[in-house]
mmCIF file of C-alpha atoms in Angstrom:
data_model
loop_
_atom_site.group_PDB
_atom_site.id
_atom_site.type_symbol
_atom_site.label_atom_id
_atom_site.label_comp_id
_atom_site.label_asym_id
_atom_site.label_seq_id
_atom_site.Cartn_x
_atom_site.Cartn_y
_atom_site.Cartn_z
ATOM 1 C CA MET A 112 16.803 2.697 -3.678
ATOM 2 C CA ASP A 113 17.813 6.004 -2.056
ATOM 3 C CA VAL A 114 14.759 7.590 -0.436
ATOM 4 C CA SER A 115 16.409 10.115 1.879
ATOM 5 C CA PRO A 116 19.698 11.996 2.004
ATOM 6 C CA THR A 117 20.693 9.909 5.025
ATOM 7 C CA LEU A 118 18.747 6.653 4.760
ATOM 8 C CA SER A 119 17.923 4.094 2.100
ATOM 9 C CA LEU A 120 15.468 1.223 1.982
ATOM 10 C CA GLU A 121 16.055 -1.846 -0.213
ATOM 11 C CA PRO A 122 13.196 -4.251 -1.018
ATOM 12 C CA THR A 123 15.127 -7.535 -1.119
ATOM 13 C CA TYR A 124 12.444 -9.410 -3.051
ATOM 14 C CA LEU A 125 12.946 -7.325 -6.224
ATOM 15 C CA THR A 126 14.965 -8.904 -9.042
ATOM 16 C CA ARG A 127 14.849 -6.719 -12.193
ATOM 17 C CA GLU A 128 13.373 -3.401 -13.314
ATOM 18 C CA ARG A 129 11.042 -4.261 -16.152
ATOM 19 C CA GLU A 130 10.014 -0.796 -17.317
ATOM 20 C CA SER A 131 9.680 2.796 -16.227
ATOM 21 C CA GLU A 132 6.787 5.051 -17.132
ATOM 22 C CA SER A 133 6.792 8.690 -16.021
ATOM 23 C CA ASP A 134 7.584 8.564 -12.292
ATOM 24 C CA LEU A 135 6.564 4.910 -11.794
ATOM 25 C CA ALA A 136 9.092 2.056 -12.074
ATOM 26 C CA VAL A 137 7.824 -1.511 -12.549
ATOM 27 C CA TRP A 138 9.890 -4.323 -11.018
ATOM 28 C CA GLU A 139 9.841 -8.091 -11.306
ATOM 29 C CA THR A 140 10.245 -10.064 -8.069
ATOM 30 C CA GLU A 141 11.335 -13.480 -6.841
ATOM 31 C CA SER A 142 7.764 -14.735 -7.326
ATOM 32 C CA PRO A 143 5.936 -14.826 -10.691
ATOM 33 C CA ALA A 144 2.765 -13.978 -8.737
ATOM 34 C CA VAL A 145 4.172 -10.661 -7.436
ATOM 35 C CA ALA A 146 5.073 -7.345 -9.073
ATOM 36 C CA ALA A 147 6.270 -4.109 -7.445
ATOM 37 C CA TYR A 148 5.751 -0.477 -8.457
ATOM 38 C CA ILE A 149 8.034 2.202 -7.002
ATOM 39 C CA GLN A 150 6.899 5.835 -7.016
ATOM 40 C CA PRO A 151 8.733 8.852 -5.572
ATOM 41 C CA VAL A 152 6.479 11.189 -3.574
ATOM 42 C CA ALA A 153 6.959 14.576 -1.910
ATOM 43 C CA ALA A 154 7.861 13.044 1.461
ATOM 44 C CA GLY A 155 9.937 10.050 0.322
ATOM 45 C CA ALA A 156 8.834 7.024 -1.684
ATOM 46 C CA ARG A 157 5.970 4.580 -2.036
ATOM 47 C CA ILE A 158 6.348 0.922 -2.922
ATOM 48 C CA TYR A 159 3.192 -0.744 -4.191
ATOM 49 C CA THR A 160 3.335 -4.536 -4.142
ATOM 50 C CA VAL A 161 0.712 -6.419 -6.166
ATOM 51 C CA LEU A 162 -0.112 -10.067 -5.383
ATOM 52 C CA ALA A 163 -1.739 -11.832 -8.330
ATOM 53 C CA ASP A 164 -3.051 -14.959 -6.603
ATOM 54 C CA GLN A 165 -2.850 -17.136 -3.490
ATOM 55 C CA SER A 166 0.535 -18.574 -4.507
ATOM 56 C CA ALA A 167 2.152 -15.228 -3.626
ATOM 57 C CA PRO A 168 4.441 -15.152 -0.551
ATOM 58 C CA THR A 169 3.094 -13.668 2.666
ATOM 59 C CA ARG A 170 6.366 -12.040 3.829
ATOM 60 C CA TYR A 171 8.224 -9.132 2.170
ATOM 61 C CA ASP A 172 11.594 -7.903 3.459
ATOM 62 C CA TYR A 173 13.093 -4.412 3.261
ATOM 63 C CA GLU A 174 16.647 -3.721 4.431
ATOM 64 C CA LEU A 175 17.462 -0.309 5.948
ATOM 65 C CA ASP A 176 20.982 1.061 6.406
ATOM 66 C CA VAL A 177 20.574 1.937 10.077
ATOM 67 C CA PRO A 178 22.884 1.687 13.118
ATOM 68 C CA GLU A 179 22.889 -1.408 15.292
ATOM 69 C CA GLY A 180 20.268 -1.039 18.018
ATOM 70 C CA THR A 181 17.811 0.937 15.858
ATOM 71 C CA THR A 182 14.184 0.350 16.888
ATOM 72 C CA LEU A 183 10.660 1.123 15.700
ATOM 73 C CA ARG A 184 8.328 3.172 17.887
ATOM 74 C CA GLU A 185 4.625 3.494 17.154
ATOM 75 C CA ASN A 186 3.193 6.969 16.612
ATOM 76 C CA ALA A 187 0.060 8.516 15.084
ATOM 77 C CA LEU A 188 1.197 7.901 11.484
ATOM 78 C CA GLY A 189 2.615 4.433 11.989
ATOM 79 C CA PHE A 190 6.151 3.874 13.243
ATOM 80 C CA MET A 191 9.155 6.134 13.747
ATOM 81 C CA ILE A 192 12.615 4.712 13.078
ATOM 82 C CA LEU A 193 14.788 5.648 16.083
ATOM 83 C CA ASP A 194 18.533 5.187 16.508
ATOM 84 C CA PRO A 195 19.984 3.931 19.843
ATOM 85 C CA ASN A 196 20.106 7.520 21.214
ATOM 86 C CA GLY A 197 16.454 8.241 20.435
ATOM 87 C CA ASN A 198 17.100 10.268 17.261
ATOM 88 C CA SER A 199 14.591 9.916 14.435
ATOM 89 C CA LEU A 200 15.888 8.440 11.181
ATOM 90 C CA GLY A 201 12.574 8.308 9.312
ATOM 91 C CA GLN A 202 8.890 7.485 9.376
ATOM 92 C CA LEU A 203 6.978 4.377 8.329
ATOM 93 C CA HIS A 204 3.272 4.800 7.703
ATOM 94 C CA SER A 205 0.952 2.078 8.958
ATOM 95 C CA PRO A 206 0.985 -0.883 6.555
ATOM 96 C CA TRP A 207 -2.127 -1.849 4.652
ATOM 97 C CA ALA A 208 -3.267 -4.548 2.229
ATOM 98 C CA ARG A 209 -6.494 -4.598 0.185
ATOM 99 C CA ASP A 210 -7.999 -6.981 -2.290
ATOM 100 C CA SER A 211 -9.536 -5.732 -5.551
ATOM 101 C CA SER A 212 -13.002 -5.403 -3.991
ATOM 102 C CA GLY A 213 -11.603 -3.034 -1.338
ATOM 103 C CA ARG A 214 -11.578 -5.567 1.480
ATOM 104 C CA GLU A 215 -8.914 -4.865 4.123
ATOM 105 C CA LEU A 216 -6.610 -7.803 4.860
ATOM 106 C CA ARG A 217 -4.661 -8.313 8.074
ATOM 107 C CA THR A 218 -1.082 -7.102 7.756
ATOM 108 C CA GLY A 219 1.674 -5.815 10.017
ATOM 109 C CA TYR A 220 5.398 -5.225 10.436
ATOM 110 C CA GLU A 221 8.153 -7.270 12.002
ATOM 111 C CA TRP A 222 11.532 -5.672 12.760
ATOM 112 C CA GLU A 223 14.890 -7.324 13.411
ATOM 113 C CA ASP A 224 18.429 -5.952 13.058
ATOM 114 C CA GLY A 225 17.626 -3.407 10.350
ATOM 115 C CA THR A 226 15.284 -5.658 8.364
ATOM 116 C CA LEU A 227 11.647 -4.590 8.090
ATOM 117 C CA THR A 228 9.222 -7.358 7.105
ATOM 118 C CA GLN A 229 5.648 -6.731 6.033
ATOM 119 C CA VAL A 230 3.540 -9.816 6.726
ATOM 120 C CA VAL A 231 0.129 -10.226 5.081
ATOM 121 C CA ASP A 232 -2.532 -12.836 5.914
ATOM 122 C CA LEU A 233 -3.804 -14.549 2.746
ATOM 123 C CA SER A 234 -5.621 -17.354 4.564
ATOM 124 C CA SER A 235 -9.065 -15.717 4.642
ATOM 125 C CA PRO A 236 -11.628 -17.279 2.256
ATOM 126 C CA GLY A 237 -12.981 -15.261 -0.632
ATOM 127 C CA ILE A 238 -10.025 -12.943 -1.253
ATOM 128 C CA ASP A 239 -10.597 -11.112 -4.532
ATOM 129 C CA TYR A 240 -7.203 -10.971 -6.271
ATOM 130 C CA PRO A 241 -5.107 -9.059 -7.077
ATOM 131 C CA VAL A 242 -4.120 -7.770 -3.617
ATOM 132 C CA LEU A 243 -2.364 -4.407 -3.272
ATOM 133 C CA MET A 244 0.069 -3.679 -0.412
ATOM 134 C CA ASP A 245 1.843 -0.442 0.443
ATOM 135 C CA PRO A 246 4.363 0.104 3.247
ATOM 136 C CA ALA A 247 4.337 3.868 2.426
ATOM 137 C CA TRP A 248 7.671 5.111 3.740
ATOM 138 C CA SER A 249 8.591 8.779 4.168
ATOM 139 C CA TYR A 250 11.370 10.694 5.827
ATOM 140 C CA THR A 251 10.914 13.404 8.447
ATOM 141 C CA HIS A 252 12.138 16.811 9.559
ATOM 142 C CA THR A 253 13.737 16.959 12.988
ATOM 143 C CA LYS A 254 14.865 19.794 15.261
ATOM 144 C CA ASN A 255 16.504 19.456 18.657
ATOM 145 C CA ILE A 256 15.076 21.299 21.680
ATOM 146 C CA THR A 257 17.879 21.607 24.210
ATOM 147 C CA ASN A 258 16.185 23.179 27.232
ATOM 148 C CA ARG A 259 12.974 21.148 27.653
ATOM 149 C CA THR A 260 11.903 17.560 28.175
ATOM 150 C CA PRO A 261 8.887 16.171 26.276
ATOM 151 C CA SER A 262 6.880 16.337 29.517
ATOM 152 C CA GLU A 263 7.711 20.039 29.957
ATOM 153 C CA ILE A 264 6.751 20.739 26.347
ATOM 154 C CA ARG A 265 3.434 18.974 26.837
ATOM 155 C CA SER A 266 2.689 21.210 29.831
ATOM 156 C CA LYS A 267 3.467 24.315 27.770
ATOM 157 C CA LEU A 268 1.204 23.308 24.865
ATOM 158 C CA LEU A 269 -1.641 22.284 27.170
ATOM 159 C CA SER A 270 -1.519 25.649 28.902
ATOM 160 C CA CYS A 271 -1.389 27.815 25.775
ATOM 161 C CA PHE A 272 -1.268 26.167 22.351
ATOM 162 C CA ASN A 273 -1.123 29.255 20.141
ATOM 163 C CA CYS A 274 1.574 30.818 22.326
ATOM 164 C CA TYR A 275 3.973 28.355 20.695
ATOM 165 C CA PHE A 276 2.391 26.804 17.572
ATOM 166 C CA PRO A 277 3.526 29.146 14.767
ATOM 167 C CA VAL A 278 0.622 28.935 12.285
ATOM 168 C CA GLU A 279 -2.139 31.562 12.094
ATOM 169 C CA GLY A 280 -5.535 30.304 13.230
ATOM 170 C CA ALA A 281 -4.261 27.969 15.938
ATOM 171 C CA PRO A 282 -6.555 27.857 19.011
ATOM 172 C CA ASP A 283 -5.463 29.203 22.374
ATOM 173 C CA LYS A 284 -6.216 25.885 24.102
ATOM 174 C CA PHE A 285 -4.743 22.540 23.105
ATOM 175 C CA PRO A 286 -7.169 21.232 20.446
ATOM 176 C CA SER A 287 -9.643 18.520 21.348
ATOM 177 C CA PHE A 288 -10.310 15.445 19.206
ATOM 178 C CA LYS A 289 -11.938 16.309 15.835
ATOM 179 C CA LEU A 290 -11.746 20.058 16.462
ATOM 180 C CA TYR A 291 -11.651 22.046 13.208
ATOM 181 C CA LEU A 292 -8.539 24.239 12.956
ATOM 182 C CA PRO A 293 -8.852 27.134 10.441
ATOM 183 C CA LEU A 294 -5.105 27.386 9.852
ATOM 184 C CA VAL A 295 -3.774 29.688 7.120
ATOM 185 C CA VAL A 296 -0.295 30.544 5.891
ATOM 186 C CA ARG A 297 0.492 33.920 4.324
ATOM 187 C CA LEU A 298 2.885 34.527 1.455
ATOM 188 C CA PHE A 299 4.605 37.053 3.729
ATOM 189 C CA VAL A 300 3.728 38.927 6.927
ATOM 190 C CA ALA A 301 0.476 40.927 6.463
ATOM 191 C CA SER A 302 0.111 39.556 2.910
ATOM 192 C CA PRO A 303 -3.489 39.370 1.611
ATOM 193 C CA VAL A 304 -2.456 36.164 -0.180
ATOM 194 C CA THR A 305 -3.101 33.153 2.024
ATOM 195 C CA TRP A 306 -3.007 29.392 1.607
ATOM 196 C CA ASP A 307 -5.555 27.115 3.241
ATOM 197 C CA PHE A 308 -3.960 24.774 5.785
ATOM 198 C CA SER A 309 -7.204 23.998 7.616
ATOM 199 C CA CYS A 310 -7.328 20.623 9.305
ATOM 200 C CA TYR A 311 -8.859 18.566 12.093
ATOM 201 C CA MET A 312 -7.248 17.453 15.311
ATOM 202 C CA ASP A 313 -6.799 13.692 15.375
ATOM 203 C CA THR A 314 -5.242 11.577 18.121
ATOM 204 C CA HIS A 315 -2.630 12.584 20.690
ATOM 205 C CA HIS A 316 -0.533 10.477 23.060
ATOM 206 C CA TYR A 317 1.569 10.816 26.197
ATOM 207 C CA GLU A 318 3.673 8.028 27.660
ATOM 208 C CA THR A 319 6.238 7.846 30.446
ATOM 209 C CA GLN A 320 8.811 5.189 31.234
ATOM 210 C CA GLY A 321 11.124 5.940 34.130
ATOM 211 C CA ASN A 322 12.707 9.344 33.454
ATOM 212 C CA LEU A 323 11.730 9.237 29.762
ATOM 213 C CA SER A 324 8.539 10.629 28.255
ATOM 214 C CA TRP A 325 6.996 10.775 24.791
ATOM 215 C CA PHE A 326 4.328 13.211 23.600
ATOM 216 C CA GLY A 327 2.736 13.796 20.220
ATOM 217 C CA TYR A 328 -0.365 14.522 18.159
ATOM 218 C CA ARG A 329 -1.614 14.443 14.566
ATOM 219 C CA PHE A 330 -3.629 16.739 12.267
ATOM 220 C CA LEU A 331 -5.746 15.487 9.353
ATOM 221 C CA ALA A 332 -6.099 17.756 6.309
ATOM 222 C CA SER A 333 -9.547 19.185 5.564
ATOM 223 C CA SER A 334 -11.129 18.905 2.117
ATOM 224 C CA THR A 335 -9.813 22.386 1.213
ATOM 225 C CA HIS A 336 -6.258 21.996 2.582
ATOM 226 C CA VAL A 337 -3.593 22.781 -0.031
ATOM 227 C CA ASP A 338 -1.886 19.436 0.631
ATOM 228 C CA GLY A 339 -5.046 17.607 -0.442
ATOM 229 C CA GLN A 340 -7.618 15.620 1.473
ATOM 230 C CA GLY A 341 -6.040 12.454 2.824
ATOM 231 C CA SER A 342 -2.858 14.263 3.815
ATOM 232 C CA SER A 343 -1.758 14.277 7.446
ATOM 233 C CA ILE A 344 1.003 15.561 9.671
ATOM 234 C CA ALA A 345 2.267 14.281 13.020
ATOM 235 C CA PHE A 346 4.261 16.161 15.653
ATOM 236 C CA ASP A 347 6.271 13.988 18.030
ATOM 237 C CA PHE A 348 8.390 15.136 20.949
ATOM 238 C CA ASN A 349 10.838 12.352 21.750
ATOM 239 C CA PRO A 350 13.533 12.061 24.419
ATOM 240 C CA HIS A 351 17.072 11.857 23.066
ATOM 241 C CA TRP A 352 20.617 11.999 24.382
ATOM 242 C CA THR A 353 24.179 11.449 23.195
ATOM 243 C CA THR A 354 26.821 8.876 23.965
ATOM 244 C CA THR A 355 28.914 11.570 25.689
ATOM 245 C CA ASP A 356 26.088 13.432 27.475
ATOM 246 C CA PRO A 357 23.262 11.403 29.053
ATOM 247 C CA THR A 358 21.158 14.532 29.765
ATOM 248 C CA ILE A 359 17.625 13.955 28.469
ATOM 249 C CA ARG A 360 16.637 16.508 25.862
ATOM 250 C CA THR A 361 13.875 16.627 23.257
ATOM 251 C CA GLN A 362 13.763 16.096 19.521
ATOM 252 C CA LEU A 363 10.817 17.523 17.609
ATOM 253 C CA VAL A 364 9.948 15.124 14.785
ATOM 254 C CA VAL A 365 7.529 16.366 12.121
ATOM 255 C CA SER A 366 6.281 13.606 9.807
ATOM 256 C CA ALA A 367 4.038 14.584 6.906
ATOM 257 C CA TYR A 368 2.176 12.616 4.272
ATOM 258 C CA ILE A 369 1.298 14.921 1.353
ATOM 259 C CA VAL A 370 -1.128 13.961 -1.416
ATOM 260 C CA ASN A 371 -0.607 16.905 -3.796
ATOM 261 C CA ASP A 372 2.627 16.974 -5.798
ATOM 262 C CA ASP A 373 2.885 20.785 -5.662
ATOM 263 C CA PRO A 374 0.636 22.072 -2.867
ATOM 264 C CA VAL A 375 1.083 25.862 -3.238
ATOM 265 C CA GLY A 376 2.262 26.089 -6.844
ATOM 266 C CA LEU A 377 5.818 27.215 -6.037
ATOM 267 C CA GLY A 378 7.460 23.817 -6.404
ATOM 268 C CA GLN A 379 8.362 21.196 -3.822
ATOM 269 C CA PRO A 380 11.779 22.717 -2.874
ATOM 270 C CA ALA A 381 10.208 26.073 -1.966
ATOM 271 C CA TYR A 382 7.411 24.334 -0.071
ATOM 272 C CA THR A 383 9.927 22.227 1.869
ATOM 273 C CA ILE A 384 12.070 25.242 2.757
ATOM 274 C CA ALA A 385 9.034 27.152 4.060
ATOM 275 C CA ALA A 386 7.814 24.161 6.075
ATOM 276 C CA THR A 387 11.270 23.582 7.547
ATOM 277 C CA SER A 388 11.506 27.231 8.604
ATOM 278 C CA THR A 389 8.069 27.060 10.247
ATOM 279 C CA TRP A 390 8.814 23.929 12.274
ATOM 280 C CA ASN A 391 12.251 25.226 13.286
ATOM 281 C CA GLY A 392 10.436 28.307 14.615
ATOM 282 C CA PHE A 393 8.042 26.051 16.510
ATOM 283 C CA ALA A 394 10.995 24.309 18.188
ATOM 284 C CA ALA A 395 12.588 27.669 19.027
ATOM 285 C CA ASN A 396 9.357 28.943 20.604
ATOM 286 C CA LEU A 397 9.263 25.928 22.884
ATOM 287 C CA ASP A 398 12.980 25.981 23.615
ATOM 288 C CA PHE A 399 13.446 29.588 24.666
ATOM 289 C CA SER A 400 10.015 30.839 25.833
#
């Protein structure tokens, strides 16, 4: 299943596509107690796995075509997929599993040599079947920042957030946890037509390890955000380098989960182009200011 121009993810437990309705494909699996539903979404693909009863397996493998030495790194949305030089290849959202009464079951990822395994605990008493699981994978937009380290970028954003963040309504100070951000995007400069991108500041992180540092934060969409409530976007500033040049530089990684199929009514391609231009401008502000 191709879910990105540069990366694909193959659920190895699928055996045969049974039917396809609209944008949802139904697959049989190696177990008669398990079915899978694959749905393309704006940011990649979703794979819903349904466990009918306790005879269902507890481990589900997905193979990714990634270079040797690729690792997972936790971030605000779940886990980034990073190649051996620190470059982002994609984004995995945090795994979840729920029974039919809405009860959350324990689940997590294991990673080894390009194989992602979602493990779910079915040992708890009183599970109300069927159980629904979703590894919710999406790909990301990246832009290299050649003149700054993640630590230097953090200092810039802490000193003056709206000096660099390119969306109208951003606060002058780095936003605190749960702060409401009345962000708007205009159809063009000085246009009276605006789209509501209001959101709330969620978590942020900063980590150092030797001469490497990682910095990032996440916004949660408000109830009026054009992407739809439940949407979120994470901004990560990761160290990266090349095999020929060990100089530590930064890669901006923007990972978005979008609920609405067509947020601003101009179609997904136009929306993606506008978003890409905005985040490239963000990287440029940090790189050359």
